[in-house]
């Protein structure tokens, strides 16, 4: 894979032409920065997108403020991102981002029922919390 990274140096691998270049993906070859230097939510967003593209399944993300779905949307996954939130303002804001389907839920059971109604069977569940040290990417049946 290092040879592939060397060939891809300077080539945009994810993101749109209007977004900032993602330079840390090939950082181990270029020697600029390292993936370990990136904030954990950004690394989780990148790997969740990669897993979703590999499995051809949607991404499900529980969010309070909408930061994680925005980061995931930056990497332009091939599948939809379902953002489960309790805040109507966050839901309205997330509806403006590419590939995000914001769902207003009150409980986890309601979120699971909404996902089943949208036809989500297998998905990549992303949970990232700044209040606790719990950062998780799971492959889950809904």
Short mmCIF file of C-alpha atoms in Angstrom, two decimals:
data_model
loop_
_atom_site.label_atom_id
_atom_site.label_comp_id
_atom_site.label_asym_id
_atom_site.label_seq_id
_atom_site.Cartn_x
_atom_site.Cartn_y
_atom_site.Cartn_z
CA UNK A 1 0.00 0.00 0.00
CA UNK A 2 2.95 2.35 0.46
CA UNK A 3 3.66 2.17 -3.28
CA UNK A 4 0.05 3.13 -3.98
CA UNK A 5 0.34 6.07 -1.59
CA UNK A 6 3.50 7.22 -3.34
CA UNK A 7 1.72 7.15 -6.70
CA UNK A 8 -1.29 8.97 -5.24
CA UNK A 9 0.77 11.79 -3.71
CA UNK A 10 -0.86 15.08 -4.56
CA UNK A 11 -4.02 13.41 -5.86
CA UNK A 12 -7.33 14.07 -4.14
CA UNK A 13 -8.63 10.77 -2.84
CA UNK A 14 -11.81 11.99 -1.13
CA UNK A 15 -13.74 15.23 -0.91
CA UNK A 16 -15.08 17.61 -3.48
CA UNK A 17 -13.14 20.15 -5.52
CA UNK A 18 -14.42 22.89 -3.19
CA UNK A 19 -13.28 21.24 0.04
CA UNK A 20 -9.86 21.57 1.60
CA UNK A 21 -7.24 19.06 0.41
CA UNK A 22 -6.85 16.02 2.64
CA UNK A 23 -3.09 15.80 2.97
CA UNK A 24 -2.71 13.52 5.97
CA UNK A 25 -3.86 10.38 4.11
CA UNK A 26 -0.52 10.10 2.28
CA UNK A 27 1.39 11.73 5.12
CA UNK A 28 3.54 8.72 5.97
CA UNK A 29 5.04 8.89 2.47
CA UNK A 30 5.30 12.67 2.21
CA UNK A 31 6.70 13.03 5.73
CA UNK A 32 4.56 16.11 6.43
CA UNK A 33 2.30 15.02 9.29
CA UNK A 34 1.21 11.70 10.64
CA UNK A 35 -2.29 10.25 10.94
CA UNK A 36 -1.71 10.01 14.70
CA UNK A 37 -1.44 13.81 14.77
CA UNK A 38 -5.04 14.19 13.55
CA UNK A 39 -7.89 14.59 16.01
CA UNK A 40 -9.67 11.34 16.81
CA UNK A 41 -13.05 12.39 15.32
CA UNK A 42 -11.41 13.07 11.94
CA UNK A 43 -9.68 9.68 11.93
CA UNK A 44 -12.96 7.97 12.89
CA UNK A 45 -14.82 9.79 10.11
CA UNK A 46 -12.26 8.72 7.51
CA UNK A 47 -12.28 5.07 8.59
CA UNK A 48 -16.07 4.95 8.93
CA UNK A 49 -16.32 6.20 5.34
CA UNK A 50 -13.82 3.57 4.19
CA UNK A 51 -15.74 0.80 5.99
CA UNK A 52 -19.06 2.01 4.59
CA UNK A 53 -17.71 2.09 1.06
CA UNK A 54 -16.20 -1.39 1.45
CA UNK A 55 -19.38 -2.93 2.89
CA UNK A 56 -21.73 -0.89 0.67
CA UNK A 57 -23.81 -0.01 3.72
CA UNK A 58 -24.98 3.30 5.20
CA UNK A 59 -23.39 5.07 8.16
CA UNK A 60 -25.44 5.66 11.31
CA UNK A 61 -24.25 8.35 13.69
CA UNK A 62 -25.75 9.52 16.97
CA UNK A 63 -24.96 13.18 17.44
CA UNK A 64 -25.71 16.07 19.78
CA UNK A 65 -24.18 18.95 17.86
CA UNK A 66 -23.77 17.46 14.37
CA UNK A 67 -19.97 17.59 14.15
CA UNK A 68 -19.36 13.91 13.37
CA UNK A 69 -21.90 13.70 10.50
CA UNK A 70 -20.35 16.88 9.03
CA UNK A 71 -16.89 15.31 9.15
CA UNK A 72 -18.17 12.10 7.57
CA UNK A 73 -19.89 14.12 4.84
CA UNK A 74 -16.55 15.80 4.08
CA UNK A 75 -15.16 12.44 2.93
CA UNK A 76 -18.12 11.91 0.53
CA UNK A 77 -19.16 8.33 1.35
CA UNK A 78 -20.88 6.34 -1.40
CA UNK A 79 -23.84 5.65 0.90
CA UNK A 80 -26.13 7.79 3.03
CA UNK A 81 -25.25 9.02 6.50
CA UNK A 82 -28.14 8.74 8.96
CA UNK A 83 -27.67 11.26 11.78
CA UNK A 84 -29.79 10.58 14.85
CA UNK A 85 -30.27 13.70 16.98
CA UNK A 86 -32.59 14.98 19.70
CA UNK A 87 -32.22 18.65 18.75
CA UNK A 88 -34.49 20.08 16.00
CA UNK A 89 -31.99 22.88 15.26
CA UNK A 90 -29.23 20.32 14.61
CA UNK A 91 -31.61 18.36 12.39
CA UNK A 92 -32.36 21.46 10.28
CA UNK A 93 -28.67 22.33 10.02
CA UNK A 94 -27.60 18.81 8.99
CA UNK A 95 -30.21 18.67 6.24
CA UNK A 96 -28.04 21.13 4.28
CA UNK A 97 -25.05 18.76 4.06
CA UNK A 98 -24.36 16.32 1.24
CA UNK A 99 -25.55 12.76 1.84
CA UNK A 100 -26.82 13.29 5.39
CA UNK A 101 -30.33 12.20 6.38
CA UNK A 102 -30.99 13.78 9.79
CA UNK A 103 -33.58 11.97 11.90
CA UNK A 104 -35.15 13.55 14.99
CA UNK A 105 -35.41 10.91 17.72
CA UNK A 106 -36.23 10.95 21.40
CA UNK A 107 -35.01 7.47 22.35
CA UNK A 108 -32.68 4.82 20.94
CA UNK A 109 -35.66 2.53 20.30
CA UNK A 110 -37.32 5.24 18.20
CA UNK A 111 -34.07 5.65 16.25
CA UNK A 112 -33.89 1.92 15.54
CA UNK A 113 -37.52 1.93 14.37
CA UNK A 114 -36.86 4.90 12.05
CA UNK A 115 -33.79 3.19 10.59
CA UNK A 116 -35.82 0.05 9.89
CA UNK A 117 -38.49 2.22 8.25
CA UNK A 118 -35.79 3.70 5.99
CA UNK A 119 -34.70 0.19 5.02
CA UNK A 120 -31.38 0.15 6.87
CA UNK A 121 -30.43 -3.45 7.65
CA UNK A 122 -26.67 -3.53 8.05
CA UNK A 123 -24.86 -0.30 8.84
CA UNK A 124 -21.66 1.22 10.17
CA UNK A 125 -22.42 2.75 13.57
CA UNK A 126 -20.13 5.62 14.62
CA UNK A 127 -20.10 6.96 18.17
CA UNK A 128 -17.70 9.69 19.17
CA UNK A 129 -18.01 11.52 22.48
CA UNK A 130 -15.95 14.42 23.73
CA UNK A 131 -17.36 14.08 27.25
CA UNK A 132 -16.19 10.48 27.64
CA UNK A 133 -13.24 8.66 26.14
CA UNK A 134 -15.54 6.35 24.17
CA UNK A 135 -14.96 6.34 20.42
CA UNK A 136 -16.47 3.40 18.58
CA UNK A 137 -16.98 2.18 15.02
CA UNK A 138 -19.21 -0.89 14.82
CA UNK A 139 -20.82 -2.92 12.08
CA UNK A 140 -24.38 -3.45 13.31
CA UNK A 141 -27.70 -4.93 12.20
CA UNK A 142 -30.62 -2.60 12.87
#
